[in-house]
């Protein structure tokens, strides 16, 4: 019996099971987020007005998993260099470990940037260095959770989900929140928690596999023509509405079933955005896609630009592992080489296309590293002081905000806690972190909980 004939004698439940095969993983595992709104008169993902005029329309977060060392990247420490090998004043069993890479002042602004990032350094006058960052937990899983959700103790919605909840999506044919090749076990870092499921992030690709191997399984229905698929979806929607009319609302079921509508719309646009064959040789070279060491991350950065153009609100790329307890020179050397040119290419491409002015690019990890080590071959975790940077999207360029002490142990000036970072990112998107709330369990929740200060000093 053909699929067209079989639907006549199937129960509603069985039919839903079978038609799901024609839309696959994207509809069910990640994209139920946008589908939940399909039957509503006005989609919850329709673009919404911000609380006030936004400086940025979208965010690209470059997540450096593992915690890159700030004293080797974006915070110059002459005192640490001078005292290399001496006993640490903080830890008697440790010795100061100076950076093995030279810092130079870059651009007209004179920002100190390590030789590990010669290409990113060319954008010094557009960078806003945050050298006084700090967070609450020195362990990777908890610190990564807090970086993404504001909490290291409880499951909370990610910042991408909050952004989508507050502003909606600019493109109803694409997910509004995408994460590229996330590591396993990190689902709650792009989840929606108690927010409706339609705001969760959509993972594309698997960590450890090349992005060119990322397949959107069964996105296209090989059995039914587009008009037949649309008729099938219309029938499913009618059955679903009839069922919901006779019972209490079931948002999760409704979201999964209505995700088919998004999957149908995605069949054309999503593959087009993922397909980079139309890019010129010069563009591929700009991102380092023509070189083995930078090709993989370069492709991901190129996708970030393409999805930004297509209207995706929040896009995350993860690179790691930067966890240099040992083999410091190899880990830092390899990771910086793999990411420097692609990131610089992304900034240059966004700028030449007029996108950087309303795209907020954020670079950083869950914490930094210690300035001392007993083996002199690595660095421990340091959540009390580290560096991140922002670019575009309404931030001042060519400035270094905040700093750690002379050696890099703790943030002492211009301190930017994770809650402050989140408050500032939302502010740049036109959202007041104190007003962006969701009622759950008897109280109003927000990304920054009861904390957070907008870092006005970095806003242009």
Short mmCIF file of C-alpha atoms in Angstrom, two decimals:
data_model
loop_
_atom_site.label_atom_id
_atom_site.label_comp_id
_atom_site.label_asym_id
_atom_site.label_seq_id
_atom_site.Cartn_x
_atom_site.Cartn_y
_atom_site.Cartn_z
CA UNK A 1 0.00 0.00 0.00
CA UNK A 2 1.39 3.41 -0.93
CA UNK A 3 1.79 6.21 1.65
CA UNK A 4 -0.97 8.16 -0.08
CA UNK A 5 -3.47 5.32 0.37
CA UNK A 6 -2.43 4.35 3.89
CA UNK A 7 -3.51 7.62 5.53
CA UNK A 8 -7.17 6.81 4.82
CA UNK A 9 -7.33 3.95 7.33
CA UNK A 10 -4.85 5.10 9.97
CA UNK A 11 -5.70 6.39 13.40
CA UNK A 12 -4.66 9.95 14.20
CA UNK A 13 -1.87 8.73 16.49
CA UNK A 14 -0.50 6.27 13.92
CA UNK A 15 -0.67 8.81 11.13
CA UNK A 16 1.36 11.31 13.16
CA UNK A 17 4.01 8.68 13.76
CA UNK A 18 4.29 7.89 10.06
CA UNK A 19 4.32 11.39 8.68
CA UNK A 20 7.08 12.33 11.11
CA UNK A 21 9.43 10.20 9.00
CA UNK A 22 9.01 12.63 6.15
CA UNK A 23 10.27 15.60 8.12
CA UNK A 24 12.89 14.08 10.34
CA UNK A 25 15.20 15.21 13.05
CA UNK A 26 15.18 18.92 12.39
CA UNK A 27 11.43 19.12 12.86
CA UNK A 28 11.33 16.98 15.97
CA UNK A 29 14.64 17.38 17.81
CA UNK A 30 15.40 21.03 17.38
CA UNK A 31 12.87 22.81 15.29
CA UNK A 32 9.77 22.13 17.31
CA UNK A 33 10.77 25.50 18.67
CA UNK A 34 9.38 27.53 15.78
CA UNK A 35 6.65 25.11 14.78
CA UNK A 36 4.68 25.57 17.98
CA UNK A 37 3.30 28.82 16.67
CA UNK A 38 2.05 27.54 13.32
CA UNK A 39 -1.65 27.32 14.16
CA UNK A 40 -1.83 30.50 16.17
CA UNK A 41 -3.24 33.68 14.58
CA UNK A 42 0.01 35.44 15.43
CA UNK A 43 3.11 33.34 15.84
CA UNK A 44 4.98 33.74 19.14
CA UNK A 45 8.05 33.87 16.93
CA UNK A 46 6.85 36.79 14.87
CA UNK A 47 9.22 39.78 15.24
CA UNK A 48 8.49 41.75 18.41
CA UNK A 49 9.26 45.31 19.33
CA UNK A 50 12.24 45.68 21.69
CA UNK A 51 11.90 47.51 24.98
CA UNK A 52 13.89 50.40 23.49
CA UNK A 53 15.88 51.13 20.34
CA UNK A 54 18.28 48.27 19.72
CA UNK A 55 21.85 48.71 18.59
CA UNK A 56 22.16 45.07 17.46
CA UNK A 57 19.73 42.84 15.58
CA UNK A 58 21.55 39.56 16.10
CA UNK A 59 24.29 37.90 18.13
CA UNK A 60 27.09 35.59 17.02
CA UNK A 61 28.71 33.92 20.01
CA UNK A 62 32.15 32.36 19.47
CA UNK A 63 32.38 30.00 22.44
CA UNK A 64 35.93 28.94 23.26
CA UNK A 65 35.25 25.77 25.23
CA UNK A 66 37.75 24.90 27.95
CA UNK A 67 38.79 28.34 29.12
CA UNK A 68 41.47 30.13 27.06
CA UNK A 69 44.20 31.84 29.05
CA UNK A 70 43.85 35.62 29.19
CA UNK A 71 47.55 36.24 29.89
CA UNK A 72 48.42 34.62 26.55
CA UNK A 73 45.73 36.27 24.47
CA UNK A 74 44.26 39.69 25.27
CA UNK A 75 45.70 40.96 28.56
CA UNK A 76 49.34 41.97 28.62
CA UNK A 77 51.10 41.40 31.98
CA UNK A 78 54.61 42.98 32.07
CA UNK A 79 54.98 42.16 35.78
CA UNK A 80 54.30 38.49 35.12
CA UNK A 81 56.90 38.54 32.36
CA UNK A 82 59.47 40.14 34.63
CA UNK A 83 58.89 37.65 37.47
CA UNK A 84 58.86 34.51 35.34
CA UNK A 85 60.03 31.53 37.41
CA UNK A 86 59.77 33.27 40.78
CA UNK A 87 57.68 31.93 43.63
CA UNK A 88 54.03 32.97 43.42
CA UNK A 89 52.91 35.32 46.17
CA UNK A 90 49.49 33.64 46.08
CA UNK A 91 50.60 30.01 46.04
CA UNK A 92 54.00 29.22 47.62
CA UNK A 93 54.17 25.88 45.82
CA UNK A 94 53.71 27.54 42.45
CA UNK A 95 55.97 29.53 40.17
CA UNK A 96 54.98 32.43 37.98
CA UNK A 97 54.70 31.39 34.37
CA UNK A 98 55.16 34.16 31.84
CA UNK A 99 53.53 34.08 28.44
CA UNK A 100 55.66 32.47 25.77
CA UNK A 101 54.14 34.75 23.16
CA UNK A 102 54.88 38.41 22.61
CA UNK A 103 52.27 41.11 23.02
CA UNK A 104 52.19 44.11 20.71
CA UNK A 105 50.13 47.26 20.57
CA UNK A 106 47.79 47.09 17.61
CA UNK A 107 45.91 49.60 15.48
CA UNK A 108 45.49 53.28 16.17
CA UNK A 109 43.97 52.41 19.53
CA UNK A 110 47.14 50.66 20.68
CA UNK A 111 45.35 47.67 22.19
CA UNK A 112 47.71 45.02 23.53
CA UNK A 113 47.06 41.76 21.67
CA UNK A 114 49.16 38.60 21.60
CA UNK A 115 51.03 37.42 18.53
CA UNK A 116 48.82 34.31 18.73
CA UNK A 117 46.12 36.36 16.98
CA UNK A 118 47.80 38.35 14.20
CA UNK A 119 44.70 38.41 12.01
CA UNK A 120 42.21 39.30 14.74
CA UNK A 121 44.71 41.99 15.80
CA UNK A 122 44.08 43.75 12.49
CA UNK A 123 40.60 44.52 13.84
CA UNK A 124 41.91 46.01 17.09
CA UNK A 125 40.17 49.32 16.53
CA UNK A 126 36.81 47.53 16.36
CA UNK A 127 37.37 45.30 19.39
CA UNK A 128 36.09 45.96 22.89
CA UNK A 129 38.26 43.92 25.26
CA UNK A 130 36.67 42.91 28.57
CA UNK A 131 39.69 42.18 30.74
CA UNK A 132 37.92 42.19 34.09
CA UNK A 133 35.58 39.22 33.61
CA UNK A 134 34.68 36.87 36.45
CA UNK A 135 32.20 34.10 37.19
CA UNK A 136 31.15 31.96 40.16
CA UNK A 137 32.43 28.43 39.56
CA UNK A 138 35.86 27.07 38.52
CA UNK A 139 34.57 23.80 37.03
CA UNK A 140 33.89 23.41 33.31
CA UNK A 141 30.30 22.05 33.30
CA UNK A 142 29.01 24.50 35.87
CA UNK A 143 30.87 27.49 34.43
CA UNK A 144 29.65 26.68 30.92
CA UNK A 145 26.10 26.39 32.20
CA UNK A 146 26.40 29.80 33.83
CA UNK A 147 27.95 31.33 30.73
CA UNK A 148 24.98 30.16 28.68
CA UNK A 149 22.07 30.31 31.13
CA UNK A 150 23.12 32.55 34.01
CA UNK A 151 22.96 29.68 36.51
CA UNK A 152 25.37 26.88 37.41
CA UNK A 153 23.02 25.24 39.92
CA UNK A 154 19.67 24.93 38.17
CA UNK A 155 18.37 24.27 34.67
CA UNK A 156 17.52 27.63 33.18
CA UNK A 157 16.75 28.95 29.67
CA UNK A 158 19.82 29.85 27.63
CA UNK A 159 20.54 33.40 26.57
CA UNK A 160 19.68 32.45 22.99
CA UNK A 161 16.25 31.25 24.12
CA UNK A 162 15.68 34.43 26.15
CA UNK A 163 16.66 36.53 23.13
CA UNK A 164 14.24 34.67 20.87
CA UNK A 165 11.50 34.89 23.51
CA UNK A 166 11.99 38.64 23.78
CA UNK A 167 12.37 39.57 20.13
CA UNK A 168 10.96 36.75 18.01
CA UNK A 169 12.54 35.64 14.75
CA UNK A 170 13.23 37.70 11.65
CA UNK A 171 12.78 34.67 9.39
CA UNK A 172 9.86 32.29 9.89
CA UNK A 173 11.43 29.74 7.54
CA UNK A 174 14.55 29.22 9.65
CA UNK A 175 15.22 28.49 13.31
CA UNK A 176 15.76 31.72 15.21
CA UNK A 177 18.48 30.20 17.40
CA UNK A 178 21.13 27.85 15.97
CA UNK A 179 24.16 26.21 17.54
CA UNK A 180 26.79 24.62 15.31
CA UNK A 181 28.30 21.24 16.28
CA UNK A 182 27.72 21.51 20.04
CA UNK A 183 29.57 19.11 22.33
CA UNK A 184 27.66 16.15 23.72
CA UNK A 185 26.12 16.72 27.13
CA UNK A 186 25.61 20.43 26.51
CA UNK A 187 21.95 20.36 25.44
CA UNK A 188 20.77 22.44 28.37
CA UNK A 189 23.22 25.16 27.35
CA UNK A 190 21.07 25.82 24.29
CA UNK A 191 17.77 24.66 25.78
CA UNK A 192 14.67 26.63 26.71
CA UNK A 193 14.06 24.99 30.13
CA UNK A 194 10.71 26.32 31.39
CA UNK A 195 10.27 28.70 28.45
CA UNK A 196 8.06 27.23 25.70
CA UNK A 197 9.95 24.67 23.62
CA UNK A 198 9.71 26.80 20.50
CA UNK A 199 12.49 29.04 21.88
CA UNK A 200 15.14 26.33 22.29
CA UNK A 201 18.23 26.25 20.10
CA UNK A 202 18.55 24.03 17.05
CA UNK A 203 21.78 22.00 16.90
CA UNK A 204 23.27 21.56 13.43
CA UNK A 205 26.05 18.99 13.04
CA UNK A 206 27.85 16.92 15.65
CA UNK A 207 30.96 17.77 17.61
CA UNK A 208 33.99 16.01 16.16
CA UNK A 209 32.46 15.70 12.70
CA UNK A 210 33.16 18.19 9.95
CA UNK A 211 30.40 20.71 9.34
CA UNK A 212 30.38 19.64 5.70
CA UNK A 213 29.10 16.27 6.95
CA UNK A 214 26.17 17.87 8.76
CA UNK A 215 23.05 16.38 7.24
CA UNK A 216 19.52 17.52 7.90
CA UNK A 217 17.99 14.07 7.87
CA UNK A 218 14.76 13.59 5.90
CA UNK A 219 14.17 17.29 5.53
CA UNK A 220 12.86 16.67 2.03
CA UNK A 221 9.90 14.32 1.55
CA UNK A 222 10.81 12.02 -1.34
CA UNK A 223 7.31 10.50 -1.53
CA UNK A 224 4.97 13.47 -1.67
CA UNK A 225 5.03 16.51 -3.91
CA UNK A 226 5.03 19.93 -2.18
CA UNK A 227 1.30 20.49 -2.71
CA UNK A 228 0.55 17.02 -1.34
CA UNK A 229 2.74 17.67 1.69
CA UNK A 230 0.87 20.91 2.32
CA UNK A 231 -2.47 19.09 2.14
CA UNK A 232 -1.16 16.45 4.52
CA UNK A 233 0.00 19.10 6.97
CA UNK A 234 -3.35 20.87 6.77
CA UNK A 235 -5.09 17.64 7.73
CA UNK A 236 -2.71 17.09 10.65
CA UNK A 237 -3.29 20.62 11.88
CA UNK A 238 -7.07 20.18 11.70
CA UNK A 239 -6.94 16.90 13.62
CA UNK A 240 -4.68 18.48 16.19
CA UNK A 241 -6.92 21.51 16.69
CA UNK A 242 -9.97 19.29 16.99
CA UNK A 243 -8.20 17.20 19.62
CA UNK A 244 -7.01 20.20 21.60
CA UNK A 245 -10.49 21.69 21.52
CA UNK A 246 -11.77 18.69 23.46
CA UNK A 247 -9.04 18.67 26.12
CA UNK A 248 -6.77 20.96 28.05
CA UNK A 249 -3.99 22.58 26.05
CA UNK A 250 -0.85 20.48 25.58
CA UNK A 251 1.88 22.91 24.46
CA UNK A 252 4.57 20.25 24.10
CA UNK A 253 2.47 18.02 21.85
CA UNK A 254 1.26 21.02 19.92
CA UNK A 255 4.83 22.23 19.47
CA UNK A 256 6.08 18.90 18.13
CA UNK A 257 3.22 18.43 15.69
CA UNK A 258 3.22 22.01 14.46
CA UNK A 259 6.97 21.80 13.86
CA UNK A 260 6.08 19.98 10.65
CA UNK A 261 4.96 23.30 9.26
CA UNK A 262 8.39 24.83 9.80
CA UNK A 263 10.07 21.76 8.37
CA UNK A 264 7.97 22.16 5.25
CA UNK A 265 9.00 25.79 4.89
CA UNK A 266 12.63 24.93 5.60
CA UNK A 267 12.97 22.51 2.71
CA UNK A 268 13.96 25.29 0.37
CA UNK A 269 15.68 27.92 2.49
CA UNK A 270 17.73 25.88 4.97
CA UNK A 271 19.74 23.89 2.37
CA UNK A 272 20.36 27.08 0.43
CA UNK A 273 21.91 28.80 3.43
CA UNK A 274 24.00 25.73 4.27
CA UNK A 275 25.27 25.45 0.69
CA UNK A 276 28.38 27.64 0.34
CA UNK A 277 29.12 26.75 -3.30
CA UNK A 278 28.04 30.20 -4.43
CA UNK A 279 30.78 31.87 -2.38
CA UNK A 280 33.74 33.24 -4.31
CA UNK A 281 37.28 31.90 -4.05
CA UNK A 282 38.30 35.17 -2.40
CA UNK A 283 35.65 34.75 0.29
CA UNK A 284 36.70 31.17 1.01
CA UNK A 285 40.29 32.36 1.29
CA UNK A 286 39.26 35.18 3.61
CA UNK A 287 37.90 32.61 6.07
CA UNK A 288 40.86 30.26 5.66
CA UNK A 289 38.75 27.55 4.06
CA UNK A 290 41.53 26.94 1.54
CA UNK A 291 43.94 25.86 4.31
CA UNK A 292 43.71 22.56 6.24
CA UNK A 293 44.41 24.10 9.65
CA UNK A 294 41.63 26.68 9.38
CA UNK A 295 39.16 25.05 6.98
CA UNK A 296 36.76 23.54 9.52
CA UNK A 297 36.32 26.56 11.77
CA UNK A 298 36.38 28.78 8.69
CA UNK A 299 33.34 26.97 7.27
CA UNK A 300 31.49 27.45 10.54
CA UNK A 301 32.29 31.17 10.64
CA UNK A 302 31.14 31.50 7.04
CA UNK A 303 27.85 29.84 7.98
CA UNK A 304 27.52 32.35 10.82
CA UNK A 305 27.62 35.18 8.29
CA UNK A 306 25.19 33.43 5.94
CA UNK A 307 22.67 32.72 8.69
CA UNK A 308 23.07 36.28 9.98
CA UNK A 309 22.14 37.55 6.52
CA UNK A 310 19.18 35.18 6.48
CA UNK A 311 17.74 36.58 9.70
CA UNK A 312 18.79 34.13 12.41
CA UNK A 313 18.63 35.98 15.71
CA UNK A 314 21.24 34.05 17.76
CA UNK A 315 24.03 31.88 16.36
CA UNK A 316 26.68 30.02 18.35
CA UNK A 317 29.89 28.33 17.24
CA UNK A 318 31.94 26.26 19.68
CA UNK A 319 35.66 25.60 19.43
CA UNK A 320 37.82 23.69 21.88
CA UNK A 321 39.42 22.23 23.81
CA UNK A 322 41.34 25.20 25.32
CA UNK A 323 41.81 23.41 28.67
CA UNK A 324 45.62 23.73 28.92
CA UNK A 325 46.59 22.03 32.19
CA UNK A 326 49.61 20.76 30.29
CA UNK A 327 51.09 21.15 26.81
CA UNK A 328 50.31 24.85 27.02
CA UNK A 329 52.29 25.86 23.97
CA UNK A 330 50.82 23.15 21.76
CA UNK A 331 47.22 23.71 22.87
CA UNK A 332 47.36 27.48 22.58
CA UNK A 333 49.31 27.36 19.35
CA UNK A 334 46.98 24.89 17.63
CA UNK A 335 43.74 26.48 18.82
CA UNK A 336 44.76 30.02 17.97
CA UNK A 337 45.95 28.94 14.54
CA UNK A 338 42.67 27.17 13.85
CA UNK A 339 40.50 30.14 14.88
CA UNK A 340 42.44 33.36 14.27
CA UNK A 341 42.04 33.68 10.51
CA UNK A 342 38.41 32.47 10.38
CA UNK A 343 37.35 34.91 13.11
CA UNK A 344 39.17 37.78 11.43
CA UNK A 345 37.55 36.76 8.15
CA UNK A 346 34.12 36.81 9.77
CA UNK A 347 34.66 40.30 11.18
CA UNK A 348 35.97 41.59 7.85
CA UNK A 349 33.13 40.01 5.87
CA UNK A 350 30.45 41.33 8.21
CA UNK A 351 31.99 44.79 8.03
CA UNK A 352 32.28 44.93 4.24
CA UNK A 353 28.65 43.84 3.91
CA UNK A 354 27.42 46.45 6.38
CA UNK A 355 26.36 43.79 8.89
CA UNK A 356 28.88 44.39 11.67
CA UNK A 357 27.21 47.59 12.82
CA UNK A 358 24.09 45.68 13.89
CA UNK A 359 25.65 42.28 14.63
CA UNK A 360 27.12 41.74 18.09
CA UNK A 361 30.04 39.30 17.96
CA UNK A 362 31.12 37.90 21.33
CA UNK A 363 34.30 35.83 21.91
CA UNK A 364 35.19 33.99 25.09
CA UNK A 365 35.16 30.88 27.24
CA UNK A 366 33.74 29.85 30.58
CA UNK A 367 36.74 31.21 32.53
CA UNK A 368 40.46 31.95 32.23
CA UNK A 369 43.69 30.41 33.52
CA UNK A 370 46.04 30.94 36.45
CA UNK A 371 49.30 32.90 36.02
CA UNK A 372 51.24 30.23 37.91
CA UNK A 373 51.82 26.48 37.62
CA UNK A 374 54.00 23.91 39.43
CA UNK A 375 55.03 22.14 36.20
CA UNK A 376 55.60 25.31 34.15
CA UNK A 377 53.87 23.50 31.31
CA UNK A 378 50.24 24.50 31.78
CA UNK A 379 47.77 26.62 33.71
CA UNK A 380 44.92 25.87 36.11
CA UNK A 381 41.36 27.15 36.05
CA UNK A 382 40.78 30.79 37.00
CA UNK A 383 37.20 32.00 37.37
CA UNK A 384 38.17 35.15 39.28
CA UNK A 385 39.70 37.05 36.36
CA UNK A 386 39.84 36.55 32.60
CA UNK A 387 39.22 38.15 29.21
CA UNK A 388 36.43 38.18 26.66
CA UNK A 389 35.77 40.57 23.82
CA UNK A 390 32.86 42.04 21.89
CA UNK A 391 32.77 43.64 18.48
CA UNK A 392 30.17 45.50 16.42
CA UNK A 393 26.54 45.75 17.48
CA UNK A 394 26.79 49.07 19.29
CA UNK A 395 29.92 48.59 21.41
CA UNK A 396 32.89 50.93 21.49
CA UNK A 397 35.84 49.79 19.42
CA UNK A 398 39.50 50.04 20.28
CA UNK A 399 39.08 49.96 24.05
CA UNK A 400 40.15 47.67 26.88
CA UNK A 401 37.61 47.76 29.69
CA UNK A 402 38.72 46.51 33.08
CA UNK A 403 41.75 44.54 34.14
CA UNK A 404 43.06 41.91 36.51
CA UNK A 405 45.86 42.48 39.02
CA UNK A 406 49.50 42.74 37.94
CA UNK A 407 49.81 38.98 37.54
CA UNK A 408 46.33 38.09 36.30
CA UNK A 409 44.83 36.37 39.33
CA UNK A 410 41.70 38.43 39.95
CA UNK A 411 39.63 41.13 38.28
CA UNK A 412 40.23 44.36 40.17
CA UNK A 413 38.88 47.10 37.91
CA UNK A 414 35.97 47.29 35.48
CA UNK A 415 34.69 43.96 36.75
CA UNK A 416 32.21 42.24 34.43
CA UNK A 417 30.44 39.32 36.05
CA UNK A 418 28.63 36.83 33.82
CA UNK A 419 25.33 38.44 34.88
CA UNK A 420 26.68 41.83 33.77
CA UNK A 421 27.75 40.36 30.44
CA UNK A 422 24.25 38.97 29.88
CA UNK A 423 22.57 42.21 30.91
CA UNK A 424 24.77 44.11 28.46
CA UNK A 425 24.17 41.69 25.59
CA UNK A 426 20.41 41.93 26.07
CA UNK A 427 20.63 45.72 26.35
CA UNK A 428 22.41 45.95 23.01
CA UNK A 429 19.55 43.91 21.51
CA UNK A 430 17.06 46.41 22.90
CA UNK A 431 15.97 44.29 25.86
CA UNK A 432 15.87 45.37 29.50
CA UNK A 433 17.16 42.40 31.48
CA UNK A 434 14.96 43.38 34.43
CA UNK A 435 11.80 43.52 32.32
CA UNK A 436 12.43 40.38 30.26
CA UNK A 437 10.70 37.93 32.60
CA UNK A 438 8.73 34.70 32.46
CA UNK A 439 6.28 33.49 35.11
CA UNK A 440 7.06 29.97 36.28
CA UNK A 441 6.57 28.10 39.54
CA UNK A 442 4.92 31.05 41.22
CA UNK A 443 7.51 33.72 40.49
CA UNK A 444 8.99 35.75 37.67
CA UNK A 445 12.30 34.49 36.31
CA UNK A 446 14.83 36.36 34.22
CA UNK A 447 18.21 35.56 32.66
CA UNK A 448 20.13 37.59 35.24
CA UNK A 449 17.97 36.42 38.20
CA UNK A 450 18.29 39.24 40.78
CA UNK A 451 21.70 40.38 39.54
CA UNK A 452 23.25 42.08 36.55
CA UNK A 453 24.42 45.55 35.58
CA UNK A 454 24.55 46.90 32.06
CA UNK A 455 28.17 47.86 31.39
CA UNK A 456 27.39 51.32 30.03
CA UNK A 457 31.10 52.13 29.72
CA UNK A 458 31.45 49.88 26.66
CA UNK A 459 28.33 51.01 24.80
CA UNK A 460 28.86 53.42 21.93
#
